[in-house]
PDB file of C-alpha atoms in Angstrom:
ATOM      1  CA  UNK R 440      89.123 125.239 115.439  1.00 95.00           C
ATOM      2  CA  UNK R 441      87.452 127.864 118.446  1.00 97.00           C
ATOM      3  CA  UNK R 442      89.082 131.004 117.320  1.00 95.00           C
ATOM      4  CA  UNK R 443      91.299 131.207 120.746  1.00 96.00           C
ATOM      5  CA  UNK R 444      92.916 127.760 119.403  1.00 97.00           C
ATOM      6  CA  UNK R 445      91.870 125.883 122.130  1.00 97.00           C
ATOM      7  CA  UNK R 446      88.844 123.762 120.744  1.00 98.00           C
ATOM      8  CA  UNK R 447      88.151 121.541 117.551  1.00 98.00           C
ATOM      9  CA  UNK R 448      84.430 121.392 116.666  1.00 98.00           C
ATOM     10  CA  UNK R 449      83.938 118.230 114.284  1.00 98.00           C
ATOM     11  CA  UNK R 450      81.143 115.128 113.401  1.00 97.00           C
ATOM     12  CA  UNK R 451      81.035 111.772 114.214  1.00 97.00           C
ATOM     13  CA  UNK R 452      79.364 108.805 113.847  1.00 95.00           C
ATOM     14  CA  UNK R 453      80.796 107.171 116.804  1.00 93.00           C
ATOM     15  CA  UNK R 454      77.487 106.773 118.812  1.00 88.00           C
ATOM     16  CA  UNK R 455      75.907 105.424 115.705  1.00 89.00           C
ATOM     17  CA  UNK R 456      74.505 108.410 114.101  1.00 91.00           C
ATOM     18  CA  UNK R 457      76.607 111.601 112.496  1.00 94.00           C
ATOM     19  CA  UNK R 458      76.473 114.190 115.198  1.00 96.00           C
ATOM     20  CA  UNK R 459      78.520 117.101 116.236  1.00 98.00           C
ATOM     21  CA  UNK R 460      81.369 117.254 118.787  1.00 98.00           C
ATOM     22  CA  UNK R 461      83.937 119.548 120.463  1.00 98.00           C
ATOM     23  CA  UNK R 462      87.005 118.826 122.537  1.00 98.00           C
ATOM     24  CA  UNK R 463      89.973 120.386 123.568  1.00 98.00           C
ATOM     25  CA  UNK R 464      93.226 120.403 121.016  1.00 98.00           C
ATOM     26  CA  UNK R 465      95.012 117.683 122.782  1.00 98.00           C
ATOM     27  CA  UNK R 466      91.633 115.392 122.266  1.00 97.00           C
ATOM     28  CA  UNK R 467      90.466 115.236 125.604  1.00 97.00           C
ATOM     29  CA  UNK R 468      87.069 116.291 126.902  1.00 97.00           C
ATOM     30  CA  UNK R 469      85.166 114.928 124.156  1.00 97.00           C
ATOM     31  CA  UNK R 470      81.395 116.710 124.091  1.00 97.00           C
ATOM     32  CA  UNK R 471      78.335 115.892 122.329  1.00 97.00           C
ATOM     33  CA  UNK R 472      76.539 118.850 121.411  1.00 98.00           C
ATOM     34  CA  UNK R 473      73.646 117.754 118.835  1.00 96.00           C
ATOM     35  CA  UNK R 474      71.540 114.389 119.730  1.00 92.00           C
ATOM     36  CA  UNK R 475      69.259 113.779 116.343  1.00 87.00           C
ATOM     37  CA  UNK R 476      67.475 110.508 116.160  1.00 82.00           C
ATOM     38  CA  UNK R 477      68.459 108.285 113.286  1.00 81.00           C
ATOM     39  CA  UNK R 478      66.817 110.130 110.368  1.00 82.00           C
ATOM     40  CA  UNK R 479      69.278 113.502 111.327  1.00 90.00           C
ATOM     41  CA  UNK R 480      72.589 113.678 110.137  1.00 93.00           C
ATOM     42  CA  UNK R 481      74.481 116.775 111.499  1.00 95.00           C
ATOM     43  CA  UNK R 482      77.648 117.705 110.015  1.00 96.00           C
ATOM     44  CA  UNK R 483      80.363 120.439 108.778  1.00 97.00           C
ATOM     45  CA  UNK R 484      80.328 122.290 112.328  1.00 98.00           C
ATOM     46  CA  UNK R 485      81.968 126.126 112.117  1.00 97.00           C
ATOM     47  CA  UNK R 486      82.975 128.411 115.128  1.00 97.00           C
ATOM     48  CA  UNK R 487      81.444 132.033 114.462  1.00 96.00           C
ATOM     49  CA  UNK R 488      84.224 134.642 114.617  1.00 95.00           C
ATOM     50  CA  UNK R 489      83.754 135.159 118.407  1.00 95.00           C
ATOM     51  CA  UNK R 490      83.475 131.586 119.489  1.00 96.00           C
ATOM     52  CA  UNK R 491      80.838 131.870 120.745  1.00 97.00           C
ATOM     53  CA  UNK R 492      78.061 129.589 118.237  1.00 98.00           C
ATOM     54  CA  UNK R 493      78.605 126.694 116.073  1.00 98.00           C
ATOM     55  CA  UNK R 494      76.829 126.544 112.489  1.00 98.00           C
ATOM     56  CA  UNK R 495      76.667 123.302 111.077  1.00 97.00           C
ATOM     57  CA  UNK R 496      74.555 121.493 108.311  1.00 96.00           C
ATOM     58  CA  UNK R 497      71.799 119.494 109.348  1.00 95.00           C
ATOM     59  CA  UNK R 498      70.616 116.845 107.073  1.00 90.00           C
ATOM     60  CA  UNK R 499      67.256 114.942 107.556  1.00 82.00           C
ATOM     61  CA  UNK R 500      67.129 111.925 105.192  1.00 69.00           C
ATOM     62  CA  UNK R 501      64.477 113.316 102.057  1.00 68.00           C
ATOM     63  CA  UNK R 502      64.670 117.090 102.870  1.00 78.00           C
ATOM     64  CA  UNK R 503      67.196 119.294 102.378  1.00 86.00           C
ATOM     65  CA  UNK R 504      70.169 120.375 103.867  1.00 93.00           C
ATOM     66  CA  UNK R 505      69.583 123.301 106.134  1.00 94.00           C
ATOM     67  CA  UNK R 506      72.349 125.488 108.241  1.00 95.00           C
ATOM     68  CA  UNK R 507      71.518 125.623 112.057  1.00 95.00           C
ATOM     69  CA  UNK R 508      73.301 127.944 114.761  1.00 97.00           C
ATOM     70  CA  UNK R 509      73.683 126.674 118.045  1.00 98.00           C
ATOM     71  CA  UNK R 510      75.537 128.054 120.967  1.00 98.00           C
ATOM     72  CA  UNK R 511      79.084 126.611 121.502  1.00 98.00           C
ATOM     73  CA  UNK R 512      78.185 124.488 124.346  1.00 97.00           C
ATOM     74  CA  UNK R 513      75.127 122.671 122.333  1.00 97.00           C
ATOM     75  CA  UNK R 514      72.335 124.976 123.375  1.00 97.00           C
ATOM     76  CA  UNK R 515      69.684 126.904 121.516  1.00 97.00           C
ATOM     77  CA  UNK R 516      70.053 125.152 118.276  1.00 96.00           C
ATOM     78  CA  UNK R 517      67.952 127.851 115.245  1.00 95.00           C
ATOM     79  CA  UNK R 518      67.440 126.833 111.641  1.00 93.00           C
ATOM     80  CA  UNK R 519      68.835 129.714 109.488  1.00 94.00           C
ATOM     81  CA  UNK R 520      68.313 128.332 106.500  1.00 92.00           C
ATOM     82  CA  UNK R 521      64.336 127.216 105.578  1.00 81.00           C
ATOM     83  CA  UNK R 522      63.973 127.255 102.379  1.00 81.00           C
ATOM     84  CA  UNK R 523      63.494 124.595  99.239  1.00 84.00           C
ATOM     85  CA  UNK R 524      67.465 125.342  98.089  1.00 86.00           C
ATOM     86  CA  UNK R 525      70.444 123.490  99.095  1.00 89.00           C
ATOM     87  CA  UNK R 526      71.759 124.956 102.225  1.00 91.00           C
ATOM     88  CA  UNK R 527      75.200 123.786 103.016  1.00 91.00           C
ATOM     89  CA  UNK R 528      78.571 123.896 104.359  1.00 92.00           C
ATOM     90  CA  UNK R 529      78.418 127.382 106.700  1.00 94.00           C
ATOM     91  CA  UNK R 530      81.456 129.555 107.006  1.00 92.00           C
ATOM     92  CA  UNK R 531      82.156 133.066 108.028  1.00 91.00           C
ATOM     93  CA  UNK R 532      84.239 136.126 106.554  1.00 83.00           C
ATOM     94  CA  UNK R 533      87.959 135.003 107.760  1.00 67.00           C
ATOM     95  CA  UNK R 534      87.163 131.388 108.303  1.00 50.00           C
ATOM     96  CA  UNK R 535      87.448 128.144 106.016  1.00 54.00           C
TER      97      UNK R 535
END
């Protein structure tokens, strides 16, 4: 959830490939905010504390997981995490 309570970040595979989504509480306005091709898998999406970015974990088939920030309406996606270790499931002080 945004922390104002009024958005749900989550993945889907419901265009054919795992991707990461937003939409309002009640379910409408559905948003795509990542568009990998096929070998991406994008997943585990987090609101910072300000609502303002989304970290998720971004898999590409035969490399490790790595934890990208984006803004919360899809833009500027970063890699924070490249490295050779297992970066995964991103969270922030107060958040689960």
């Amino acid at each position: 959830f945004s922390p104002d309570g009024t958005m749900i970040a989550f993945a889907s595979a419901r265009d054919g490939n795992l991707e990461i989504y937003v939409m309002k509480v009640d379910g409408t306005d559905k948003v795509r905010l990542t568009n990998t091709d096929n070998s991406v898998q994008d997943g585990r999406p987090v609101y910072t504390p300000d609502g303002t970015q989304i970290a998720y974990t971004s898999f590409d088939q035969g490399l490790i997981p790595e934890v990208w920030l984006m803004n919360a309406d899809g833009t500027a996606p970063v890699n924070q995490t490249s490295d050779p270790s297992v970066d995964d499931h991103p969270a922030f002080a107060g958040t689960r």
